[in-house]
CSV table of C-alpha atoms and ligand atoms in Angstrom, one decimal:
chain,number,residue,atom,x,y,z
A,3,MET,CA,-14.6,19.0,-4.4
A,4,PHE,CA,-11.2,19.7,-3.0
A,5,THR,CA,-9.2,22.9,-2.2
A,6,THR,CA,-5.5,23.1,-3.0
A,7,PRO,CA,-3.1,24.6,-0.4
A,8,LYS,CA,-1.7,28.0,-1.1
A,9,GLY,CA,1.9,28.1,-2.3
A,10,ARG,CA,4.0,25.2,-3.5
A,11,PRO,CA,1.8,23.4,-6.0
A,12,THR,CA,3.3,19.9,-5.6
A,13,LEU,CA,0.5,17.7,-4.2
A,14,CYS,CA,-1.4,14.4,-4.5
A,15,VAL,CA,-5.1,14.3,-5.1
A,16,ILE,CA,-6.7,11.3,-3.5
A,17,ASP,CA,-10.0,10.4,-5.0
A,18,LEU,CA,-12.0,8.8,-2.2
A,19,GLU,CA,-14.9,8.0,-4.6
A,20,ALA,CA,-12.5,5.8,-6.6
A,21,LEU,CA,-11.4,4.2,-3.3
A,22,ARG,CA,-15.0,3.5,-2.4
A,23,TRP,CA,-15.6,2.1,-5.8
A,24,ASN,CA,-12.6,-0.3,-5.6
A,25,TYR,CA,-13.7,-1.4,-2.1
A,26,HIS,CA,-17.1,-2.3,-3.5
A,27,LYS,CA,-15.6,-4.2,-6.5
A,28,ILE,CA,-13.7,-6.3,-3.9
A,29,ARG,CA,-16.9,-6.8,-2.0
A,30,GLU,CA,-18.7,-7.9,-5.2
A,31,LYS,CA,-15.8,-10.2,-6.0
A,32,VAL,CA,-15.6,-12.0,-2.6
A,33,GLY,CA,-19.3,-11.9,-1.8
A,34,PRO,CA,-21.0,-10.9,1.4
A,35,ARG,CA,-19.7,-13.6,3.8
A,36,ILE,CA,-15.9,-13.1,3.4
A,37,LYS,CA,-14.5,-10.3,5.6
A,38,ILE,CA,-12.3,-7.7,4.1
A,39,ALA,CA,-9.2,-6.5,6.0
A,40,SER,CA,-8.0,-3.4,4.1
A,41,MET,CA,-4.2,-3.0,4.2
A,42,VAL,CA,-3.6,0.6,5.1
A,43,LYS,CA,0.0,0.2,6.3
A,44,ALA,CA,2.7,2.6,5.1
A,45,ASN,CA,0.2,5.5,5.3
A,46,ALA,CA,-2.3,3.6,3.2
A,47,TYR,CA,0.3,2.9,0.5
A,48,GLY,CA,1.1,6.6,0.5
A,49,HIS,CA,-2.6,7.8,0.2
A,50,GLY,CA,-3.0,9.0,3.8
A,51,ALA,CA,-4.2,6.3,6.3
A,52,PRO,CA,-6.6,8.3,8.4
A,53,CYS,CA,-8.8,9.6,5.5
A,54,VAL,CA,-8.5,6.3,3.6
A,55,ALA,CA,-9.5,4.2,6.6
A,56,ARG,CA,-12.4,6.5,7.5
A,57,ALA,CA,-13.8,6.2,4.0
A,58,LEU,CA,-13.4,2.5,4.0
A,59,ALA,CA,-14.9,2.1,7.5
A,60,GLU,CA,-17.9,4.1,6.2
A,61,GLU,CA,-18.3,1.5,3.4
A,62,GLY,CA,-18.4,-1.3,6.0
A,63,CYS,CA,-14.8,-2.5,5.9
A,64,ASP,CA,-14.4,-5.3,8.5
A,65,ALA,CA,-10.8,-4.8,9.7
A,66,PHE,CA,-7.6,-3.0,8.9
A,67,GLY,CA,-4.0,-4.1,8.6
A,68,VAL,CA,-1.0,-1.9,9.5
A,69,ALA,CA,2.6,-2.7,9.9
A,70,THR,CA,3.5,-0.9,13.2
A,71,LEU,CA,2.1,0.0,16.6
A,72,GLU,CA,2.3,3.7,15.6
A,73,GLU,CA,0.3,3.2,12.5
A,74,GLY,CA,-2.4,1.4,14.6
A,75,ILE,CA,-2.5,4.2,17.1
A,76,GLY,CA,-2.8,6.7,14.2
A,77,LEU,CA,-5.9,4.8,13.0
A,78,ARG,CA,-7.4,4.9,16.5
A,79,GLN,CA,-6.7,8.6,16.7
A,80,ALA,CA,-8.6,8.9,13.4
A,81,GLU,CA,-11.6,7.3,15.3
A,82,ILE,CA,-11.4,4.0,13.5
A,83,ARG,CA,-13.2,1.5,15.8
A,84,SER,CA,-12.8,-1.7,13.7
A,85,PRO,CA,-10.3,-4.4,14.5
A,86,ILE,CA,-6.7,-3.4,13.6
A,87,ILE,CA,-4.1,-6.1,13.0
A,88,VAL,CA,-0.5,-5.1,13.5
A,89,LEU,CA,1.3,-7.3,11.0
A,90,ALA,CA,4.9,-6.8,12.1
A,91,GLY,CA,4.0,-8.0,15.6
A,92,VAL,CA,4.5,-6.6,19.1
A,93,TYR,CA,7.6,-5.8,21.1
A,94,LEU,CA,7.0,-6.4,24.7
A,95,GLU,CA,7.8,-2.8,25.6
A,96,GLN,CA,4.8,-1.8,23.5
A,97,LEU,CA,2.3,-4.1,25.2
A,98,ASP,CA,0.6,-1.5,27.3
A,99,GLN,CA,-0.1,0.5,24.2
A,100,PHE,CA,-1.6,-2.6,22.4
A,101,PHE,CA,-4.1,-2.8,25.3
A,102,GLU,CA,-4.7,0.9,25.5
A,103,HIS,CA,-5.5,1.2,21.8
A,104,ASP,CA,-7.1,-2.3,21.4
A,105,LEU,CA,-4.8,-3.5,18.7
A,106,ILE,CA,-4.3,-7.1,17.6
A,107,PRO,CA,-0.7,-8.2,17.3
A,108,VAL,CA,0.6,-10.8,14.9
A,109,VAL,CA,2.7,-13.5,16.6
A,110,HIS,CA,5.3,-15.1,14.3
A,111,GLU,CA,7.7,-17.1,16.5
A,112,ILE,CA,7.4,-19.4,19.4
A,113,ASP,CA,9.6,-17.7,21.9
A,114,GLY,CA,7.8,-14.4,21.3
A,115,LEU,CA,4.5,-16.3,21.8
A,116,ARG,CA,5.6,-17.7,25.1
A,117,ARG,CA,6.9,-14.3,26.4
A,118,LEU,CA,3.8,-12.5,25.3
A,119,ASP,CA,1.6,-15.1,27.0
A,120,ALA,CA,3.5,-14.7,30.2
A,121,ALA,CA,3.4,-10.9,30.0
A,122,VAL,CA,-0.4,-10.9,29.4
A,123,GLN,CA,-1.0,-13.4,32.1
A,124,SER,CA,0.9,-11.3,34.6
A,125,ARG,CA,-1.5,-8.5,33.9
A,126,GLY,CA,-4.4,-10.8,34.7
A,127,THR,CA,-6.0,-10.3,31.4
A,128,SER,CA,-6.2,-11.8,27.9
A,129,LEU,CA,-5.2,-10.7,24.4
A,130,ASN,CA,-6.4,-11.6,20.9
A,131,VAL,CA,-3.5,-12.5,18.5
A,132,HIS,CA,-3.2,-13.7,14.9
A,133,LEU,CA,-0.7,-16.4,14.2
A,134,LYS,CA,1.5,-16.0,11.2
A,135,ILE,CA,2.6,-19.2,9.4
A,136,ASP,CA,5.5,-19.2,6.9
A,137,THR,CA,4.3,-21.4,4.1
A,138,GLY,CA,7.0,-20.3,1.7
A,139,MET,CA,7.4,-16.6,1.9
A,140,GLY,CA,10.6,-17.1,3.8
A,141,ARG,CA,10.3,-14.1,6.2
A,142,ILE,CA,8.5,-13.9,9.5
A,143,GLY,CA,6.2,-16.7,10.6
A,144,LEU,CA,6.0,-20.1,12.4
A,145,PRO,CA,7.6,-22.5,9.9
A,146,ALA,CA,4.9,-24.7,8.5
A,147,ALA,CA,7.2,-27.7,8.3
A,148,GLU,CA,7.9,-27.4,12.0
A,149,ILE,CA,4.3,-27.6,13.2
A,150,GLY,CA,5.2,-30.7,15.3
A,151,SER,CA,7.4,-28.5,17.5
A,152,TRP,CA,5.2,-25.4,17.8
A,153,LEU,CA,1.7,-26.9,17.9
A,154,PRO,CA,2.1,-28.3,21.5
A,155,GLU,CA,3.1,-24.8,22.6
A,156,LEU,CA,-0.2,-23.4,21.4
A,157,LYS,CA,-2.0,-25.7,23.7
A,158,LYS,CA,-0.1,-24.4,26.7
A,159,LEU,CA,-1.2,-20.8,26.1
A,160,LYS,CA,-3.0,-19.3,29.1
A,161,SER,CA,-3.8,-15.8,28.2
A,162,LEU,CA,-3.5,-15.4,24.4
A,163,GLU,CA,-6.6,-16.1,22.3
A,164,ILE,CA,-5.8,-17.2,18.8
A,165,ASP,CA,-8.3,-15.0,16.9
A,166,GLY,CA,-6.7,-15.6,13.5
A,167,VAL,CA,-4.2,-17.7,11.6
A,168,PHE,CA,-2.8,-16.6,8.3
A,169,SER,CA,0.0,-16.8,5.8
A,170,HIS,CA,1.3,-14.6,2.9
A,171,PHE,CA,2.0,-15.5,-0.7
A,172,SER,CA,5.4,-15.0,-2.1
A,173,HIS,CA,4.1,-14.0,-5.5
A,174,ALA,CA,2.5,-10.6,-5.0
A,175,GLU,CA,2.0,-9.9,-8.7
A,176,SER,CA,0.6,-13.2,-9.9
A,177,VAL,CA,-0.6,-16.2,-7.9
A,178,GLN,CA,-1.1,-18.5,-10.9
A,179,GLY,CA,2.0,-20.7,-10.5
A,180,ASP,CA,2.9,-23.9,-8.8
A,181,TYR,CA,4.7,-22.2,-6.0
A,182,THR,CA,1.4,-20.5,-5.0
A,183,ARG,CA,-0.5,-23.7,-5.2
A,184,LYS,CA,2.0,-25.3,-3.0
A,185,GLN,CA,1.8,-22.5,-0.4
A,186,LEU,CA,-2.0,-22.8,-0.5
A,187,GLU,CA,-1.9,-26.6,0.1
A,188,ILE,CA,0.6,-26.2,2.9
A,189,PHE,CA,-1.7,-23.6,4.5
A,190,GLN,CA,-4.8,-25.8,4.1
A,191,GLY,CA,-2.8,-28.6,5.8
A,192,ILE,CA,-1.9,-26.3,8.7
A,193,VAL,CA,-5.5,-25.2,9.2
A,194,SER,CA,-6.7,-28.8,9.2
A,195,ARG,CA,-4.1,-29.9,11.6
A,196,LEU,CA,-4.9,-27.1,14.0
A,197,ARG,CA,-8.6,-28.0,13.8
A,198,SER,CA,-7.9,-31.6,14.4
A,199,GLU,CA,-6.3,-30.5,17.6
A,200,ASN,CA,-9.3,-28.3,18.5
A,201,ILE,CA,-7.6,-25.1,17.7
A,202,SER,CA,-10.1,-23.3,15.4
A,203,PRO,CA,-9.3,-19.6,15.0
A,204,PRO,CA,-12.3,-17.7,13.8
A,205,LEU,CA,-10.4,-15.8,11.2
A,206,VAL,CA,-8.3,-17.8,8.7
A,207,HIS,CA,-6.8,-15.6,6.0
A,208,LEU,CA,-4.3,-15.7,3.1
A,209,ALA,CA,-5.3,-13.7,0.0
A,210,ASN,CA,-3.5,-10.5,-1.0
A,211,SER,CA,-4.7,-8.5,-4.0
A,212,ALA,CA,-3.5,-11.0,-6.6
A,213,ALA,CA,-5.3,-13.9,-4.9
A,214,THR,CA,-8.4,-11.8,-4.3
A,215,ILE,CA,-8.6,-11.2,-8.0
A,216,THR,CA,-7.7,-14.7,-9.2
A,217,LEU,CA,-7.8,-17.3,-6.5
A,218,PRO,CA,-11.1,-17.7,-4.6
A,219,SER,CA,-9.8,-20.9,-3.0
A,220,ALA,CA,-7.5,-18.7,-1.0
A,221,TYR,CA,-10.3,-16.6,0.5
A,222,PHE,CA,-11.0,-18.7,3.7
A,223,ASP,CA,-12.7,-16.2,6.2
A,224,MET,CA,-11.1,-13.0,5.2
A,225,VAL,CA,-9.1,-11.4,2.4
A,226,ARG,CA,-6.3,-8.8,2.9
A,227,PRO,CA,-6.2,-6.6,-0.2
A,228,GLY,CA,-3.8,-3.7,-0.4
A,229,LEU,CA,-2.7,-2.5,-3.8
A,230,MET,CA,-6.0,-3.1,-5.6
A,231,LEU,CA,-7.8,-0.9,-3.1
A,232,TYR,CA,-5.8,2.0,-4.5
A,233,GLY,CA,-6.8,1.1,-8.1
A,234,VAL,CA,-3.5,-0.5,-9.1
A,235,TYR,CA,-3.4,-4.0,-10.5
A,236,PRO,CA,-0.8,-6.4,-9.0
A,237,SER,CA,0.2,-7.2,-12.6
A,238,PRO,CA,-0.8,-5.8,-16.0
A,239,ALA,CA,-2.2,-9.3,-16.9
A,240,MET,CA,-5.0,-8.7,-14.3
A,241,THR,CA,-6.2,-5.5,-15.9
A,242,GLY,CA,-9.8,-5.9,-16.8
A,243,GLN,CA,-10.4,-8.9,-14.6
A,244,ILE,CA,-11.9,-6.5,-12.1
A,245,ALA,CA,-12.7,-2.8,-12.9
A,246,LEU,CA,-10.5,-0.7,-10.6
A,247,LYS,CA,-10.0,3.0,-10.6
A,248,PRO,CA,-6.7,4.7,-9.7
A,249,VAL,CA,-7.1,6.7,-6.5
A,250,LEU,CA,-4.0,8.9,-6.5
A,251,SER,CA,-2.9,11.6,-8.9
A,252,TRP,CA,0.4,13.4,-8.3
A,253,LYS,CA,0.7,16.9,-9.7
A,254,THR,CA,2.7,20.0,-9.7
A,255,SER,CA,3.0,23.0,-12.0
A,256,ILE,CA,5.8,24.8,-13.9
A,257,LEU,CA,7.9,27.0,-11.7
A,258,GLN,CA,10.1,28.5,-14.3
A,259,LEU,CA,10.5,28.4,-18.1
A,260,LYS,CA,13.8,29.0,-19.8
A,261,LYS,CA,14.7,29.2,-23.5
A,262,VAL,CA,18.2,27.9,-23.9
A,263,SER,CA,20.6,27.6,-26.8
A,264,PRO,CA,22.0,24.3,-28.1
A,265,GLY,CA,24.8,22.9,-26.0
A,266,THR,CA,23.3,24.0,-22.6
A,267,SER,CA,23.9,21.7,-19.7
A,268,ILE,CA,20.9,20.9,-17.6
A,269,SER,CA,21.1,19.9,-13.9
A,270,TYR,CA,23.9,18.2,-11.9
A,271,GLY,CA,26.7,16.4,-13.6
A,272,GLN,CA,26.1,17.5,-17.2
A,273,THR,CA,24.1,14.3,-18.0
A,274,PHE,CA,21.9,16.2,-20.5
A,275,ILE,CA,23.2,18.8,-23.0
A,276,THR,CA,20.6,20.4,-25.3
A,277,GLN,CA,21.0,19.5,-28.9
A,278,ARG,CA,18.8,22.3,-30.2
A,279,GLU,CA,17.3,25.6,-29.0
A,280,SER,CA,15.1,24.3,-26.2
A,281,LEU,CA,12.4,25.3,-23.8
A,282,ILE,CA,13.2,23.9,-20.4
A,283,ALA,CA,10.7,24.0,-17.6
A,284,THR,CA,11.7,23.6,-13.9
A,285,LEU,CA,9.3,21.8,-11.7
A,286,PRO,CA,9.1,22.1,-7.9
A,287,ILE,CA,9.5,18.4,-7.2
A,288,GLY,CA,12.5,16.3,-6.4
A,289,TYR,CA,13.7,13.1,-4.9
A,290,ALA,CA,13.1,14.5,-1.4
A,291,ASP,CA,9.4,14.4,-2.4
A,292,GLY,CA,9.8,10.7,-3.4
A,293,TYR,CA,10.1,11.5,-7.1
A,294,PRO,CA,12.7,8.8,-8.0
A,295,ARG,CA,16.1,10.0,-9.0
A,296,LEU,CA,16.2,7.0,-11.4
A,297,LEU,CA,13.7,9.1,-13.5
A,298,SER,CA,16.7,11.3,-14.5
A,299,ASN,CA,16.7,11.4,-18.3
A,300,ARG,CA,14.2,8.5,-18.3
A,301,GLY,CA,10.9,9.6,-16.9
A,302,GLU,CA,8.1,11.6,-18.6
A,303,VAL,CA,5.4,13.9,-17.3
A,304,LEU,CA,2.2,15.3,-18.8
A,305,VAL,CA,1.8,18.9,-19.8
A,306,ARG,CA,-1.2,20.2,-21.8
A,307,GLY,CA,-2.2,16.5,-22.2
A,308,GLN,CA,1.1,15.6,-23.9
A,309,ARG,CA,4.2,13.8,-22.7
A,310,ALA,CA,7.4,15.8,-21.9
A,311,PRO,CA,10.7,14.1,-21.0
A,312,VAL,CA,12.6,14.6,-17.7
A,313,VAL,CA,15.9,16.0,-18.7
A,314,GLY,CA,19.1,16.0,-16.6
A,315,ARG,CA,19.2,14.6,-13.1
A,316,VAL,CA,16.3,14.8,-10.8
A,317,CYS,CA,17.5,17.1,-7.9
A,318,MET,CA,16.5,17.0,-4.3
A,319,ASP,CA,13.7,19.6,-4.7
A,320,LEU,CA,13.6,20.4,-8.4
A,321,THR,CA,13.3,18.6,-11.7
A,322,MET,CA,13.7,19.8,-15.3
A,323,ILE,CA,11.6,18.8,-18.3
A,324,ASP,CA,11.9,19.6,-22.0
A,325,VAL,CA,8.7,21.3,-23.2
A,326,THR,CA,10.1,22.4,-26.6
A,327,ASP,CA,7.6,20.2,-28.5
A,328,ILE,CA,4.6,20.9,-26.3
A,329,GLY,CA,3.4,24.1,-27.8
A,330,GLU,CA,2.5,27.2,-25.7
A,331,THR,CA,3.4,26.7,-22.1
A,332,LYS,CA,3.7,29.2,-19.2
A,333,PRO,CA,4.7,29.2,-15.6
A,334,GLY,CA,1.9,27.8,-13.5
A,335,ASP,CA,0.7,25.3,-16.1
A,336,GLU,CA,-0.3,22.0,-14.4
A,337,VAL,CA,2.1,19.1,-14.7
A,338,VAL,CA,0.9,15.6,-14.0
A,339,LEU,CA,3.6,13.3,-12.7
A,340,LEU,CA,1.3,10.3,-12.1
A,341,GLY,CA,-2.3,10.1,-13.2
A,342,ARG,CA,-4.4,11.5,-16.0
A,343,GLN,CA,-4.4,14.7,-17.9
A,344,GLY,CA,-6.7,15.0,-20.9
A,345,ASN,CA,-6.5,11.7,-22.7
A,346,ALA,CA,-3.0,10.9,-21.5
A,347,GLU,CA,-2.1,8.9,-18.4
A,348,ILE,CA,1.0,7.9,-16.5
A,349,SER,CA,0.3,5.0,-14.2
A,350,ALA,CA,2.2,3.9,-11.1
A,351,ASP,CA,3.3,0.8,-13.1
A,352,GLU,CA,4.8,2.9,-15.9
A,353,MET,CA,6.6,5.1,-13.4
A,354,ALA,CA,7.8,2.0,-11.6
A,355,GLY,CA,9.1,0.6,-14.9
A,356,TRP,CA,11.2,3.7,-15.6
A,357,SER,CA,12.7,3.5,-12.2
A,358,ASN,CA,13.3,-0.2,-12.2
A,359,THR,CA,11.0,-0.9,-9.2
A,360,ILE,CA,7.3,-1.8,-8.5
A,361,SER,CA,4.2,0.3,-8.1
A,362,TYR,CA,4.2,-0.4,-4.4
A,363,GLU,CA,7.5,1.4,-3.9
A,364,ILE,CA,6.5,4.4,-6.0
A,365,LEU,CA,3.3,4.9,-4.0
A,366,THR,CA,4.7,4.4,-0.6
A,367,SER,CA,7.7,6.6,-1.3
A,368,ILE,CA,5.8,9.8,-2.0
A,369,GLY,CA,7.2,12.0,0.7
A,370,ALA,CA,5.6,13.5,3.8
A,371,ARG,CA,6.1,17.0,2.5
A,372,VAL,CA,3.7,16.4,-0.4
A,373,PRO,CA,0.3,17.4,0.8
A,374,ARG,CA,-2.5,14.8,0.2
A,375,ILE,CA,-5.7,16.6,-0.9
A,376,TYR,CA,-8.9,14.6,-0.7
A,377,TYR,CA,-11.4,14.7,-3.4
A,378,HIS,CA,-14.7,15.1,-1.5
A,379,SER,CA,-17.9,13.9,-3.0
A,380,LYS,CA,-21.3,14.6,-1.6
A,381,LYS,CA,-20.8,11.7,0.8
A,382,GLU,CA,-17.9,13.3,2.5
A,383,ARG,CA,-18.5,15.7,5.4
B,508,LIG,C1,0.9,-9.7,5.3
B,508,LIG,C2,0.4,-8.9,4.1
B,508,LIG,N1,-0.9,-9.1,3.7
B,508,LIG,C3,-1.4,-8.5,2.7
B,508,LIG,C4,-0.7,-7.5,1.9
B,508,LIG,C5,-1.3,-6.8,0.8
B,508,LIG,O1,-0.7,-7.2,-0.4
B,508,LIG,P1,-1.2,-6.5,-1.8
B,508,LIG,O2,-0.9,-5.0,-1.6
B,508,LIG,O3,-0.4,-7.2,-2.8
B,508,LIG,O4,-2.6,-6.7,-1.9
B,508,LIG,C6,0.6,-7.3,2.3
B,508,LIG,C7,1.4,-6.4,1.5
B,508,LIG,O5,2.6,-6.2,1.6
B,508,LIG,C8,1.2,-8.0,3.4
B,508,LIG,O6,2.5,-7.8,3.8
């Protein structure tokens, strides 16, 4: 059950049962021994991190990944007790808060490692960290090829405990290619070299969603799924390889209906002029809600189980659709922007295609002013 807020009807419904289902599909896939670190950064890919993380923690999720200190604190405030890895690292000014909230920073360059070690040592304590290795992603991480220069530094650490070592694949959508295989080999080489030098972090991890679905050799001790938890496949080719259920639906309802004559201009800039007598519905959703402006004259929504086109430019707070062919409609009728209505469905991938981006960006861009309403099953309190 869920209750909708009074007033503006633009909201996201988050189906926590689907989330739990997806989590268990991942658990089935990786087996009982591999840990699962659920990626709940960026407000759990737009789904609302506190509720998502609580639901996953109840299902036994081993750890969580966030991008920033603030996201980590948010999880602790939501009473998440599991290990939380802060992927984008630690700024020394934040160190007290890492201790206060028991967060695990990622360390990704050698100067930062040294400074962090000294700062922790000066507190007379120790800190668990995860080491990030750049095996070909080309962003943060200790360069794999330069292991000869940074490995000796690891041996000098006095106060940092290397709890984990990990890397990240460059191909988020598919990990079938040679480049991925090369990254995997490089990472295996790094782990072996560390072990040969008696550095054996308990948690070795590499797999994102795509690798969790298709590349068991990348599981090591822990997988780091993000997108698939939310029921979205990293690529259409993976659909059916694991049975995921979409978690988020984005809805609104018709604010105003207008019958207009042919030749009427709709929205800013006269980019849509009606060619016939038309029924135009205005929706209380705009780019300030994260509804992409690129959907202007390109996107579609669902009304009465049918597709209606977005006409004219998406505005900051309002968007127009053409419901002339839908049949009887009235203000207050439900409009689905993303998700299912009757037998019709608009997926995050389809919306991403219209706006020339990826599902990740669609989900994480849904604005803060769109309430997230949680579908509560009997398991929820
Ligand atoms: C370091 C890291 N690990 C795991 C993930 C999860 O990736 P995906 O959502 O493709 O599963 C991300 C996502 O950006 C990431 O940055």
